[in-house]
Short mmCIF file of C-alpha atoms in Angstrom, two decimals:
data_model
loop_
_atom_site.label_atom_id
_atom_site.label_comp_id
_atom_site.label_asym_id
_atom_site.label_seq_id
_atom_site.Cartn_x
_atom_site.Cartn_y
_atom_site.Cartn_z
CA UNK A 1 97.47 88.96 113.00
CA UNK A 2 95.05 86.33 114.01
CA UNK A 3 94.89 83.32 111.77
CA UNK A 4 91.31 84.28 110.92
CA UNK A 5 92.78 87.17 108.88
CA UNK A 6 94.48 84.45 106.81
CA UNK A 7 91.39 82.29 106.35
CA UNK A 8 92.21 81.74 102.67
CA UNK A 9 95.07 79.46 103.67
CA UNK A 10 92.77 76.47 103.78
CA UNK A 11 91.26 77.09 100.35
CA UNK A 12 93.30 75.33 97.68
CA UNK A 13 93.54 77.15 94.36
CA UNK A 14 95.15 75.21 91.54
CA UNK A 15 95.73 78.45 89.64
CA UNK A 16 97.75 79.98 92.46
CA UNK A 17 101.12 78.41 91.66
CA UNK A 18 100.06 76.35 88.65
CA UNK A 19 103.20 76.88 86.61
CA UNK A 20 105.57 75.43 89.19
CA UNK A 21 106.11 71.82 90.08
CA UNK A 22 108.60 71.83 92.91
CA UNK A 23 110.81 69.13 94.41
CA UNK A 24 109.58 67.55 97.65
CA UNK A 25 111.98 69.66 99.72
CA UNK A 26 110.63 72.96 98.28
CA UNK A 27 107.37 74.93 98.35
CA UNK A 28 105.72 76.51 95.31
CA UNK A 29 104.86 80.18 95.84
CA UNK A 30 103.73 83.26 93.95
CA UNK A 31 103.88 86.90 95.04
CA UNK A 32 102.24 89.84 93.26
CA UNK A 33 102.43 93.41 94.44
CA UNK A 34 99.39 95.62 94.29
CA UNK A 35 98.62 97.69 91.22
CA UNK A 36 98.43 101.43 91.90
CA UNK A 37 96.07 101.97 94.83
CA UNK A 38 93.28 99.89 93.29
CA UNK A 39 94.18 96.19 92.92
CA UNK A 40 95.49 94.52 96.05
CA UNK A 41 98.48 92.19 96.23
CA UNK A 42 98.37 88.40 96.27
CA UNK A 43 100.49 86.00 98.30
CA UNK A 44 100.20 82.30 97.44
CA UNK A 45 102.07 79.50 99.13
CA UNK A 46 101.91 75.77 98.45
CA UNK A 47 98.96 76.35 96.03
CA UNK A 48 96.92 78.24 98.60
CA UNK A 49 96.04 81.92 98.58
CA UNK A 50 97.06 83.20 102.00
CA UNK A 51 96.54 86.92 101.39
CA UNK A 52 94.66 88.57 98.54
CA UNK A 53 91.71 90.63 97.45
CA UNK A 54 89.43 87.60 97.36
CA UNK A 55 90.26 86.96 101.02
CA UNK A 56 89.75 90.63 101.88
CA UNK A 57 92.86 90.57 104.09
CA UNK A 58 95.33 92.88 102.32
CA UNK A 59 96.07 96.55 102.82
CA UNK A 60 98.20 99.45 101.68
CA UNK A 61 101.86 99.30 102.68
CA UNK A 62 103.55 95.95 103.25
CA UNK A 63 101.64 92.67 103.23
CA UNK A 64 103.64 89.98 105.02
CA UNK A 65 103.25 86.23 105.56
CA UNK A 66 105.46 84.34 108.01
CA UNK A 67 105.77 80.55 107.75
CA UNK A 68 107.69 77.80 109.50
CA UNK A 69 110.30 76.72 106.95
CA UNK A 70 110.43 73.00 107.64
CA UNK A 71 106.66 72.40 107.76
CA UNK A 72 105.10 75.29 105.84
CA UNK A 73 102.89 76.03 108.85
CA UNK A 74 101.41 79.53 108.80
CA UNK A 75 102.71 81.45 111.81
CA UNK A 76 101.39 84.95 111.11
CA UNK A 77 100.21 87.28 108.40
CA UNK A 78 99.40 90.95 108.47
CA UNK A 79 99.65 94.19 106.54
CA UNK A 80 101.38 97.29 107.80
CA UNK A 81 100.64 100.82 106.58
CA UNK A 82 101.33 104.36 107.76
CA UNK A 83 98.80 103.98 110.57
CA UNK A 84 99.99 100.55 111.71
CA UNK A 85 102.24 99.87 114.61
CA UNK A 86 104.24 96.78 115.24
CA UNK A 87 106.18 96.04 112.03
CA UNK A 88 109.51 96.13 113.86
CA UNK A 89 108.20 93.84 116.62
CA UNK A 90 106.70 91.51 113.98
CA UNK A 91 110.07 91.24 112.22
CA UNK A 92 112.01 90.79 115.46
CA UNK A 93 109.88 87.73 116.29
CA UNK A 94 111.00 85.96 113.10
CA UNK A 95 113.20 82.99 113.98
CA UNK A 96 115.98 81.35 111.99
CA UNK A 97 114.54 79.15 109.27
CA UNK A 98 111.21 81.02 109.10
CA UNK A 99 110.13 81.96 105.57
CA UNK A 100 108.89 85.49 104.97
CA UNK A 101 106.82 86.52 101.94
CA UNK A 102 106.27 90.23 101.25
CA UNK A 103 104.17 92.10 98.69
CA UNK A 104 103.86 95.89 98.58
CA UNK A 105 100.71 97.86 97.83
CA UNK A 106 100.40 101.60 97.13
CA UNK A 107 103.43 102.85 99.11
CA UNK A 108 105.70 100.45 100.99
CA UNK A 109 108.15 103.03 102.34
CA UNK A 110 106.22 104.77 105.09
CA UNK A 111 107.43 102.28 107.71
CA UNK A 112 110.83 101.36 106.27
CA UNK A 113 113.26 102.69 108.84
CA UNK A 114 116.96 101.91 108.51
CA UNK A 115 116.57 99.21 111.19
CA UNK A 116 113.68 97.54 109.34
CA UNK A 117 115.59 97.68 106.05
CA UNK A 118 118.57 95.99 107.75
CA UNK A 119 116.35 93.18 109.04
CA UNK A 120 115.03 92.53 105.52
CA UNK A 121 118.62 92.61 104.21
CA UNK A 122 119.52 89.94 106.77
CA UNK A 123 116.72 87.80 105.32
CA UNK A 124 118.26 87.97 101.85
CA UNK A 125 116.91 91.18 100.33
CA UNK A 126 119.40 93.04 98.16
CA UNK A 127 116.88 95.61 96.93
CA UNK A 128 115.33 96.81 100.20
CA UNK A 129 117.75 99.72 100.52
CA UNK A 130 116.59 100.95 97.08
CA UNK A 131 112.82 100.80 97.72
CA UNK A 132 111.42 104.30 97.33
CA UNK A 133 108.05 106.06 97.40
CA UNK A 134 105.34 104.07 95.57
CA UNK A 135 107.74 101.45 94.19
CA UNK A 136 106.38 97.93 93.63
CA UNK A 137 108.38 95.39 95.66
CA UNK A 138 107.95 91.65 96.21
CA UNK A 139 110.32 89.49 98.23
CA UNK A 140 110.64 85.95 99.55
CA UNK A 141 113.39 85.29 102.06
CA UNK A 142 114.18 83.62 105.33
CA UNK A 143 115.54 84.57 108.71
CA UNK A 144 119.14 83.53 109.02
CA UNK A 145 119.53 83.30 105.25
CA UNK A 146 122.59 85.58 105.22
CA UNK A 147 122.85 85.32 101.45
CA UNK A 148 121.05 86.89 98.52
CA UNK A 149 117.51 85.68 97.90
CA UNK A 150 116.78 84.60 94.36
CA UNK A 151 113.18 85.72 94.80
CA UNK A 152 112.91 89.49 94.74
CA UNK A 153 111.70 92.11 92.29
CA UNK A 154 111.64 95.90 92.47
CA UNK A 155 109.83 98.06 89.93
CA UNK A 156 110.66 101.69 90.47
CA UNK A 157 108.18 104.53 90.44
CA UNK A 158 109.10 106.67 87.42
CA UNK A 159 106.47 108.96 85.91
CA UNK A 160 108.01 108.46 82.46
CA UNK A 161 107.59 104.68 82.50
CA UNK A 162 104.81 104.01 85.05
CA UNK A 163 101.99 101.77 83.93
CA UNK A 164 99.37 103.46 86.13
CA UNK A 165 100.07 107.20 86.18
CA UNK A 166 101.65 107.80 89.59
CA UNK A 167 102.38 104.08 90.12
CA UNK A 168 104.56 101.52 88.35
CA UNK A 169 103.33 98.17 87.07
CA UNK A 170 102.63 95.22 89.32
CA UNK A 171 105.69 93.22 90.41
CA UNK A 172 105.58 89.43 90.41
CA UNK A 173 107.94 86.70 91.52
CA UNK A 174 107.40 83.00 92.04
CA UNK A 175 109.19 79.72 92.13
CA UNK A 176 110.25 76.97 94.47
CA UNK A 177 111.43 78.01 97.92
CA UNK A 178 113.55 75.54 99.94
CA UNK A 179 112.12 74.12 103.17
CA UNK A 180 115.48 74.39 104.95
CA UNK A 181 117.77 77.35 104.72
#
């Protein structure tokens, strides 16, 4: 995406990651998946909202932010849905040490091929192979991580326990992500 899609990056929001004070060699972040097909996801990094409803730059499917690990520089952000093209190319451009932040909205599975799931697994996701239709999934990882990310949550779509009829509750994960992997 163009950086204009991520215009919220330059607007500091103290409420974005307010509960985390991180060491100097880490970044504070917060990820929230969308709620049903009504409330969009939110991706905050270093106390700035990069993607969210207030920025009007989120969409159904997967909302993804790519950052340079050592500096926190925004490299790209975009959302990918059933009509989008380019998710595989987007993920193949990720370089070792880049941080990736992902928040689902509505249905994240329409583009999750086996190859795309393997790429996310290589970035530290242990739950990507279990993501199913209309699940809520949030994930923070890094290219070249080759170990389990501590920052991932999957809430399964189950009509018996869903918070919003045909959709589960919103997933949220946050914390302090290391600058260097």
